[in-house]
Structure formats: structure tokens, C-alpha cells
Amino acid sequence: MQVYMDNNATTMVDPEVLEAMMPFFKEQYGNPNSLHKFGTASHPAISKAIDQAYTAINAADADDIIFTSCATESNNWVLQAVWVDKILNGDKNHIVTTEVEHPSILSTCKFLEEQGVKVTYLPVNEQGIVEAHTVRSFITEKTALVSVMWANNETGMIFPIQEIGEICKEKGVLFHSDGVQAVGKIPVDVQAVNVDFMSMSAHKFHGPKGIGALYIKNSQALSPMLHGGEHMGGRRSGTLNVPFIVGMGKAMEIATTDMDAKMAKIAAQRDRLEDALLEAIPETMTVGDRSQRTPNTILISIRGVEGEGMLWDLNNGQIGASTGSACASEDLEANTVMLAIGADNELAHTGIRLSLSRFTTDEEVDYVINHFKDAVSRLRAISSSYAKVQPTPGGEVQECELHHH
Ligand code: 7TS
């Protein structure tokens, strides 16, 4: 058996999505900007994909969705455009974000700091979320933008986007949310929340890799990052990737249709897996209240079992998991989100992220439960740090708790 439990990193393309994409590689391959029928033949499919995308997040207008090459591009675009529009060509100098954003936000913020922009990285609480009042207290009259993710990729924790949106509206500050881990997993309604910009990525909800989008409320002004032809109304140049746009639209439509039922099934599997691991393995904890998490995610920490060793053992058992985000897991660093929520350095090296999808089966969950237990016994038997916390005769078992800052 082979079990993929790294769906927060990427997902399988839904066969239905692939089928919808196929005609646009070999048959209807014209450039949609061409005036001949090879080009114009793809227009209805592009319109349909835009409709599927804007309906899925309840945007007010089809013009509010701009396709990009990935969420990394969407995130870069918003931050760099706000810098150009409101800081270089305006009177603002400050951006507010969080310590636990994806590297596509954090690295762009570092770049902007080098250009003289002031950036505040908000800390998270012990649940791994940024509280709305914390956001409020750091907004100044020089703040151009607040960028806070909708849900975290490593913990699945859902941020108080509604309240943060209201604060930004009250203060007259633009609000961007990285919605990559929220869209397709929890209800996302961009009109119910005061969000100016939201980033999305198709490969997180069974669409293809290499296609994303940016929601722009009321098609408001935002300098383009890619200058060129007049694609997407001049907002994002580059020949439209028709098959991928079609795939993203289809994937968004499927993911948000009967979402409650689909997610209830995943949540039940996730809860069963989490309960079984917590029960079977002593000195183990998971991060964040389940009720406030996306339904598919577990970040589990096992005292004395170093994350990379565990991944290696799981990989030998044909199980794909992650220590955090794949983008950062090549270097043997502590899980930054776990450090941010107050875990000590040892515990922050033990985080394993398991993320399910609607294609996960009950048999796969059983397989992971069994393999996980055995892997922990193997690794604890050779763990020097675990030996240190074993009960001495007559002694107390050391508590496995988070230490707060
Ligand atoms: N934002 C968040 C919150 C993400 O989780 C990711 C990918 C991205 C942006 C980047 O999206 P892309 O379309 O540019 O690929 N996150 C992860 C992860 O958690 N593990 O691997 C990739």
C-alpha cells in the first residue's frame, strides 16, 4: 500500500479536472488573443472557468478574478504592487503581516524591508493564530496593507479573518489574505468578509500545479507586476494558460460543491487518525483546537522523535508526510510555526504534518495508524533525547507540554 498524506503541499489532479483540460492541449490550442477561430474557440471555456472561480468564492463580479501562475505570484504581486502604489508613490511606509505566513509572503516582506519598507511580523498565540486585537494594535496611519493568511498550511489553524477585515475597513487599510489553504477546505465568501485581495492556488484543491489566481475586490487599481500585452485587461500579461485555467475553474467548482459533506467525511477520518495516534503513543501532542482547524490537517509532535527521522521511516513504509512546508523541509530546521507558538527547540524538531484529501480512504487511515505506532517505537528505542525524559525508577514522567515565551 502507498499512502499520500501531504495534501497541504499539493494534491492529485481530479480525473474529472484532467478530462476537462485535455481538449485545450491538442484540439483547441489557439491563442485566445488571436482573431481567428482557433483562438476564439477557447473563449467560452475561459469565461466558464472565470465564472466557476468567482462563484466558488462568491466574488461580486467576474472581473474580480485574475489568473496567475501560482499563489507565490499572487502574493508577490499584491505586496510589490502595494509598495509601488502606496509607498513609493504614496505617503505610507508600513506593512503588517504575521510570523507564520508562507515564504512567498515572508521573503517578499524581507525584500521590501531592504527597500526601506517597515514590516511588522505579528506573533501568534499558543493556538497558532494571530488575534484580531493584535492586528489592531499595530496598525498606524502609515500602514498601507495588512496581509494575514486565511488558514495556516502547517497547522491548519483558521485565522479570525472576519474580525481582521472589519478592523482594516474601520482603519482604512487595505487587507490581503493568502487563502491558499482555505479555498476548497472551508467556506470562503469574499463578500461576507472585508478582504481587498485574496490569493489562491489550484493544486491545493485537486487542480493542476502552476496556476493560481488573485481576487481583487471591485477590480480596484493595483499596478501590474508582469508588463506586456493586454492579457487579462492589462492586469497580468502573458498568454493565457487555457488548459490550466479550465482546470482551475473546474477544480474550484468541484471543491466547493457539497463542501460540507465532503469535508465532514475528511474531518471524521482526520479525527479518527488523530485520536488513535494520541491514544496509542504516549507523550504526543497535536497543535491547535480541532474545531478551529481546516478539516484535513494534523500537526503532531512526538517527544524524542526527530521529524526528519520519522519522515524517513514513514517514507520507507510508503507513506508521504511532511515536517512542515515542503518548501522548507530540505534544511533540517525546527518547525517555525511550532517555535512561533512557543514550543521549545527540541519539540519544534518533532513536528509531523499529516494532511488528508477527499481521495483518502479508511484503509489508508488504518495503515498510517499502524505504521506510525511501529515507527515511533523504532525511533524512540534509538533516541538519545527520549532516553532523557524516560521515568527513572520512582521518578515522575516528564510532562510533554508547550513552554510559552
Ligand atoms: N501560500 C500558502 C499558505 C501555501 O501553503 C503555499 C504552498 C503557497 C502559498 C504557495 O503556493 P504555490 O501555488 O506558489 O505553490 N504551501 C506548501 C506547503 O505547505 N508545503 O508545500 C507547499
Coordinates of C-alpha atoms and ligand atoms in Angstrom, one line a residue:
M1 CA 0.0 0.0 0.0
Q2 CA 1.1 3.5 -0.8
V3 CA -0.4 6.4 1.2
Y4 CA -0.2 10.1 0.3
M5 CA -0.9 12.3 3.4
D6 CA 0.8 15.5 2.2
N7 CA -2.2 17.2 0.6
N8 CA -1.3 20.6 2.1
A9 CA 1.8 20.5 -0.1
T10 CA -0.1 19.5 -3.2
T11 CA -2.9 17.3 -4.3
M12 CA -3.7 14.7 -7.0
V13 CA -5.4 16.2 -10.1
D14 CA -9.0 15.1 -10.0
P15 CA -9.6 12.8 -13.1
E16 CA -12.7 14.9 -14.0
V17 CA -10.5 18.1 -13.9
L18 CA -7.9 16.4 -16.2
E19 CA -10.6 15.4 -18.6
A20 CA -11.9 19.0 -18.8
M21 CA -8.4 20.2 -19.5
M22 CA -7.5 17.7 -22.3
P23 CA -9.1 19.3 -25.4
F24 CA -7.2 22.5 -24.8
F25 CA -3.8 20.9 -25.4
K26 CA -4.3 19.2 -28.7
E27 CA -7.5 20.4 -30.3
Q28 CA -8.4 23.9 -29.1
Y29 CA -4.8 25.1 -28.7
G30 CA -5.2 28.5 -30.3
N31 CA -4.0 31.7 -28.6
P32 CA -7.2 33.2 -27.1
N33 CA -5.9 36.6 -28.2
S34 CA -5.9 35.6 -31.9
L35 CA -8.7 36.8 -34.0
H36 CA -9.2 33.6 -36.0
K37 CA -11.5 30.8 -34.9
F38 CA -8.6 28.7 -33.5
G39 CA -8.2 31.5 -30.9
T40 CA -11.7 32.5 -30.3
A41 CA -12.8 28.8 -29.9
S42 CA -11.4 28.8 -26.4
H43 CA -13.3 32.0 -25.2
P44 CA -16.4 30.2 -23.9
A45 CA -14.2 27.8 -21.9
I46 CA -12.2 30.7 -20.3
S47 CA -15.4 32.5 -19.4
K48 CA -16.8 29.4 -17.9
A49 CA -13.7 28.9 -15.8
I50 CA -13.8 32.5 -14.6
D51 CA -17.5 32.0 -13.7
Q52 CA -16.7 28.8 -11.8
A53 CA -13.9 30.6 -9.9
Y54 CA -15.8 33.7 -8.9
T55 CA -18.9 31.8 -7.9
A56 CA -16.9 29.4 -5.7
I57 CA -15.7 32.3 -3.5
N58 CA -18.8 34.4 -4.0
A59 CA -17.0 37.3 -5.6
A60 CA -19.3 40.1 -6.9
D61 CA -18.1 40.2 -10.4
A62 CA -16.2 38.0 -12.9
D63 CA -13.7 40.9 -13.4
D64 CA -12.6 40.5 -9.8
I65 CA -10.6 37.3 -10.6
I66 CA -7.2 37.4 -12.3
F67 CA -5.4 34.2 -13.1
T68 CA -1.7 34.0 -12.2
S69 CA 0.9 31.3 -12.5
C70 CA 0.7 30.3 -8.8
A71 CA -0.1 31.7 -5.3
T72 CA 3.6 32.7 -5.0
E73 CA 3.0 35.1 -7.9
S74 CA -0.3 36.3 -6.4
N75 CA 1.4 37.0 -3.1
N76 CA 4.4 38.7 -4.6
W77 CA 2.1 40.8 -6.8
V78 CA 0.0 42.2 -4.0
L79 CA 2.9 43.1 -1.8
Q80 CA 5.0 44.6 -4.5
A81 CA 2.1 46.5 -6.1
V82 CA 1.0 48.0 -2.8
W83 CA 4.7 49.0 -2.3
V84 CA 4.7 50.8 -5.6
D85 CA 1.3 52.3 -5.4
K86 CA 1.0 53.3 -1.7
I87 CA 4.6 53.6 -0.5
L88 CA 6.9 54.6 -3.4
N89 CA 4.1 56.7 -5.0
G90 CA 2.1 57.5 -1.8
D91 CA 2.6 58.6 1.8
K92 CA 2.6 55.2 3.5
N93 CA 5.6 53.2 4.7
H94 CA 4.4 50.2 6.7
I95 CA 3.0 46.6 6.1
V96 CA 1.6 44.4 8.8
T97 CA 1.9 40.6 8.4
T98 CA 2.4 37.5 10.6
E99 CA 5.4 35.4 11.7
V100 CA 3.7 32.2 10.2
E101 CA 3.0 33.2 6.6
H102 CA 4.2 31.1 3.7
P103 CA 7.7 32.0 2.5
S104 CA 6.2 33.7 -0.6
I105 CA 4.9 36.4 1.8
L106 CA 7.8 36.4 4.3
S107 CA 10.6 36.5 1.7
T108 CA 8.8 39.3 -0.2
C109 CA 8.5 41.2 3.0
K110 CA 12.2 40.8 3.6
F111 CA 12.9 42.1 0.1
L112 CA 10.6 45.1 0.8
E113 CA 12.4 45.8 4.1
E114 CA 15.6 46.0 2.1
Q115 CA 13.9 48.7 0.0
G116 CA 13.1 50.7 3.2
V117 CA 9.6 49.5 4.0
K118 CA 8.8 48.9 7.6
V119 CA 7.2 45.5 8.2
T120 CA 5.6 44.2 11.4
Y121 CA 5.6 40.4 11.8
L122 CA 2.8 39.6 14.3
P123 CA 3.3 36.8 16.7
V124 CA 0.7 34.0 17.1
N125 CA -0.9 32.8 20.3
E126 CA -0.5 29.3 21.8
Q127 CA -3.2 28.1 19.3
G128 CA -1.1 29.3 16.4
I129 CA -3.3 32.1 15.3
V130 CA -3.0 35.9 15.3
E131 CA -5.7 37.5 17.3
A132 CA -7.6 40.4 15.8
H133 CA -6.8 42.8 18.6
T134 CA -3.1 42.2 18.0
V135 CA -3.6 43.3 14.4
R136 CA -5.5 46.4 15.5
S137 CA -2.8 47.5 17.9
F138 CA -0.1 47.5 15.2
I139 CA -1.9 49.5 12.5
T140 CA -0.7 53.1 12.3
E141 CA -1.7 55.9 9.9
K142 CA 1.4 54.9 7.8
T143 CA 0.1 51.3 7.3
A144 CA -0.5 50.6 3.7
L145 CA -1.5 46.9 3.9
V146 CA -2.4 44.1 6.3
S147 CA -1.6 40.6 5.0
V148 CA -2.8 37.7 7.1
M149 CA -3.4 34.2 5.9
W150 CA -6.9 32.7 6.0
A151 CA -5.6 29.3 7.2
N152 CA -2.1 28.1 8.1
N153 CA -0.5 25.5 5.9
E154 CA 1.4 23.7 8.7
T155 CA -1.2 23.6 11.5
G156 CA -4.5 24.1 9.5
M157 CA -5.5 26.8 12.1
I158 CA -8.1 29.2 10.7
F159 CA -7.4 32.9 11.4
P160 CA -10.1 35.4 12.5
I161 CA -10.3 36.9 9.0
Q162 CA -13.8 38.4 9.5
E163 CA -12.7 40.5 12.5
I164 CA -9.4 41.5 10.9
G165 CA -11.3 42.6 7.8
E166 CA -13.6 44.8 9.9
I167 CA -10.6 46.4 11.7
C168 CA -8.9 47.1 8.3
K169 CA -12.1 48.7 7.0
E170 CA -12.5 50.8 10.1
K171 CA -8.9 52.0 9.8
G172 CA -9.0 52.5 6.0
V173 CA -6.2 50.0 5.4
L174 CA -6.0 47.5 2.5
F175 CA -6.4 43.9 3.5
H176 CA -4.9 40.9 1.7
S177 CA -5.4 37.3 2.8
D178 CA -3.4 34.3 1.5
G179 CA -6.4 31.9 1.0
V180 CA -4.4 29.0 -0.4
Q181 CA -5.1 26.6 2.4
A182 CA -8.7 27.8 3.0
V183 CA -10.3 27.7 -0.5
G184 CA -11.9 24.3 -1.1
K185 CA -11.5 23.3 2.6
I186 CA -13.7 25.8 4.5
P187 CA -16.3 28.2 3.3
V188 CA -14.7 31.3 1.8
D189 CA -17.0 34.2 0.9
V190 CA -15.1 37.3 -0.1
Q191 CA -18.2 39.5 0.1
A192 CA -19.1 38.4 3.6
V193 CA -15.6 39.4 4.7
N194 CA -14.0 42.7 4.0
V195 CA -11.0 41.5 2.1
D196 CA -9.5 43.5 -0.8
F197 CA -7.2 40.8 -2.2
M198 CA -7.1 37.1 -1.8
S199 CA -4.5 34.6 -3.2
M200 CA -5.5 31.1 -4.4
S201 CA -3.7 28.1 -5.9
A202 CA -5.3 25.3 -7.9
H203 CA -3.0 22.5 -7.0
K204 CA -4.2 22.6 -3.3
F205 CA -7.7 21.5 -4.3
H206 CA -7.1 18.9 -7.0
G207 CA -6.4 21.3 -9.8
P208 CA -3.1 21.4 -11.8
K209 CA 0.2 22.9 -10.4
G210 CA 1.3 26.2 -11.9
I211 CA -2.0 28.0 -11.9
G212 CA -3.3 30.4 -9.3
A213 CA -5.4 33.5 -9.0
L214 CA -5.8 36.7 -7.2
Y215 CA -9.2 38.0 -6.2
I216 CA -9.3 41.8 -6.4
K217 CA -12.3 43.4 -4.8
N218 CA -14.2 45.8 -7.2
S219 CA -11.3 45.3 -9.7
Q220 CA -9.6 48.1 -7.8
A221 CA -6.4 49.6 -9.1
L222 CA -3.2 47.5 -8.5
S223 CA -0.1 48.1 -10.5
P224 CA 0.8 45.1 -12.7
M225 CA 3.9 43.1 -11.9
L226 CA 4.2 41.5 -15.3
H227 CA 4.2 44.1 -18.0
G228 CA 3.4 43.1 -21.6
G229 CA 0.4 42.6 -23.8
E230 CA -3.1 43.4 -22.8
H231 CA -3.9 40.0 -21.4
M232 CA -6.4 40.0 -18.5
G233 CA -7.3 43.6 -19.3
G234 CA -3.6 44.6 -18.9
R235 CA -3.6 43.4 -15.3
R236 CA -1.5 40.3 -15.8
S237 CA 0.3 39.8 -19.1
G238 CA 1.3 36.5 -20.6
T239 CA -0.6 34.3 -23.0
L240 CA -3.4 32.7 -21.1
N241 CA -2.7 29.1 -20.0
V242 CA -6.1 27.9 -21.3
P243 CA -5.9 24.2 -20.2
F244 CA -4.8 25.2 -16.7
I245 CA -7.4 28.0 -16.4
V246 CA -10.1 25.5 -17.4
G247 CA -8.7 23.0 -14.8
M248 CA -8.6 25.6 -12.0
G249 CA -12.2 26.6 -12.7
K250 CA -13.4 23.0 -12.7
A251 CA -11.4 22.1 -9.6
M252 CA -12.9 25.1 -7.7
E253 CA -16.4 24.2 -8.8
I254 CA -16.0 20.6 -7.6
A255 CA -14.3 21.5 -4.4
T256 CA -17.0 24.0 -3.3
T257 CA -20.0 21.8 -4.4
D258 CA -21.3 19.9 -1.4
M259 CA -18.3 21.1 0.5
D260 CA -19.9 20.4 3.9
A261 CA -20.5 16.7 3.1
K262 CA -17.0 16.3 1.6
M263 CA -15.3 18.0 4.5
A264 CA -17.4 16.1 7.1
K265 CA -16.0 12.8 5.7
I266 CA -12.4 14.1 5.8
A267 CA -12.8 15.6 9.3
A268 CA -14.2 12.2 10.6
Q269 CA -11.1 10.4 9.1
R270 CA -8.8 13.0 10.4
D271 CA -10.3 12.9 13.9
R272 CA -10.1 9.1 13.9
L273 CA -6.4 9.2 12.9
E274 CA -5.6 11.9 15.4
D275 CA -7.4 10.2 18.3
A276 CA -5.8 6.8 17.5
L277 CA -2.3 8.3 17.4
L278 CA -2.7 10.4 20.6
E279 CA -4.1 7.3 22.4
A280 CA -1.5 4.8 21.2
I281 CA 1.6 6.9 21.6
P282 CA 2.4 8.5 24.9
E283 CA 3.9 12.0 25.2
T284 CA 2.4 13.1 21.9
M285 CA 0.5 16.3 21.2
T286 CA -1.2 17.9 18.3
V287 CA -1.2 21.6 17.7
G288 CA -4.4 23.8 17.8
D289 CA -8.0 23.2 18.6
R290 CA -9.6 20.8 16.1
S291 CA -12.7 23.0 15.8
Q292 CA -10.6 25.9 14.6
R293 CA -8.6 23.9 12.1
T294 CA -9.2 23.1 8.4
P295 CA -10.8 19.6 8.4
N296 CA -7.9 17.8 6.8
T297 CA -4.8 18.8 8.9
I298 CA -2.9 17.4 11.8
L299 CA 0.4 18.7 13.1
I300 CA 1.6 16.1 15.6
S301 CA 4.6 16.3 17.8
I302 CA 6.1 13.1 19.4
R303 CA 8.6 13.7 22.2
G304 CA 12.0 12.2 21.3
V305 CA 11.2 11.5 17.7
E306 CA 13.0 13.9 15.4
G307 CA 10.8 14.9 12.4
E308 CA 13.3 14.1 9.6
G309 CA 13.9 10.6 11.0
M310 CA 10.2 10.0 11.3
L311 CA 9.7 11.1 7.7
W312 CA 12.4 8.7 6.5
D313 CA 10.7 5.8 8.4
L314 CA 7.3 6.8 7.0
N315 CA 8.7 7.1 3.5
N316 CA 10.2 3.6 3.8
G317 CA 6.7 2.5 4.7
Q318 CA 5.3 4.1 1.5
I319 CA 3.7 7.0 3.5
G320 CA 4.2 10.6 2.2
A321 CA 4.0 13.2 5.0
S322 CA 5.9 16.4 5.8
T323 CA 7.7 18.1 8.7
G324 CA 6.2 21.4 7.8
S325 CA 6.1 23.0 4.4
A326 CA 7.9 21.2 1.6
C327 CA 9.4 24.4 0.5
A328 CA 11.5 24.5 3.7
S329 CA 11.9 20.8 4.5
E330 CA 15.2 20.3 2.8
D331 CA 17.0 22.1 5.5
L332 CA 17.0 20.4 8.9
E333 CA 15.4 23.4 10.7
A334 CA 13.0 23.4 13.5
N335 CA 9.3 23.9 12.5
T336 CA 9.0 27.7 12.5
V337 CA 5.3 27.6 13.3
M338 CA 5.9 25.4 16.3
L339 CA 8.6 27.8 17.5
A340 CA 6.2 30.7 16.9
I341 CA 3.5 29.1 19.1
G342 CA 6.0 28.6 21.9
A343 CA 7.3 25.1 21.5
D344 CA 10.8 24.5 22.8
N345 CA 13.6 23.8 20.3
E346 CA 13.5 20.0 20.8
L347 CA 9.8 19.8 20.4
A348 CA 9.9 22.0 17.3
H349 CA 12.1 19.4 15.7
T350 CA 9.5 16.7 16.1
G351 CA 6.6 18.1 14.1
I352 CA 5.0 15.9 11.5
R353 CA 2.2 17.2 9.3
L354 CA -0.4 14.8 8.0
S355 CA -2.9 16.2 5.6
L356 CA -5.8 14.3 4.1
S357 CA -7.9 14.8 1.0
R358 CA -11.3 13.7 -0.3
F359 CA -9.4 10.8 -2.0
T360 CA -8.1 9.5 1.3
T361 CA -9.6 6.1 2.2
D362 CA -10.4 4.5 5.6
E363 CA -7.9 1.7 4.8
E364 CA -5.2 4.3 4.3
V365 CA -6.0 5.8 7.6
D366 CA -5.7 2.4 9.3
Y367 CA -2.4 1.8 7.5
V368 CA -1.0 5.1 8.7
I369 CA -2.1 4.4 12.3
N370 CA -0.4 1.0 12.4
H371 CA 2.8 2.2 10.7
F372 CA 3.1 5.3 12.8
K373 CA 2.9 3.3 16.1
D374 CA 5.7 1.0 14.9
A375 CA 7.8 3.8 13.6
V376 CA 7.7 5.6 16.9
S377 CA 8.7 2.5 18.8
R378 CA 11.7 2.0 16.5
L379 CA 12.8 5.6 16.6
R380 CA 12.3 6.1 20.4
A381 CA 14.4 3.0 21.0
I382 CA 17.4 4.8 19.4
S383 CA 16.6 8.3 20.5
S384 CA 19.0 9.9 23.0
S385 CA 16.7 12.8 23.7
Y386 CA 13.8 10.5 24.5
A387 CA 16.0 8.4 26.9
K388 CA 16.5 11.6 28.9
V389 CA 12.8 12.1 29.6
Q390 CA 12.0 8.5 30.5
P391 CA 10.8 8.0 34.0
T392 CA 13.6 7.0 36.4
P393 CA 12.6 4.3 39.0
G394 CA 10.3 6.0 41.4
G395 CA 10.6 9.2 39.4
E396 CA 8.0 11.2 37.6
V397 CA 7.4 11.1 33.9
Q398 CA 8.3 14.5 32.5
E399 CA 5.3 16.4 31.1
C400 CA 5.1 16.9 27.4
E401 CA 3.9 20.4 27.3
L402 CA 4.4 23.6 25.3
H403 CA 6.6 26.2 27.0
H404 CA 5.3 29.7 26.4
H405 CA 7.5 32.6 25.7
Ligands
7TS1 N1 0.6 30.1 0.5 C1 0.4 29.1 1.3 C2 -0.4 29.2 2.6 C3 0.8 27.8 0.9 O1 0.6 26.8 1.8 C4 1.5 27.6 -0.3 C5 2.1 26.3 -0.6 C6 1.7 28.7 -1.1 C7 1.2 30.0 -0.7 C8 2.5 28.6 -2.4 O2 1.6 28.2 -3.4 P1 2.1 28.0 -4.9 O3 0.9 28.0 -5.7 O4 3.0 29.1 -5.2 O5 2.8 26.6 -4.9 N2 2.5 25.5 0.5 C9 3.2 24.4 0.6 C10 3.2 23.6 1.8 O6 2.7 23.8 2.8 N3 4.1 22.6 1.6 O7 4.5 22.7 0.3 C11 4.0 23.8 -0.3

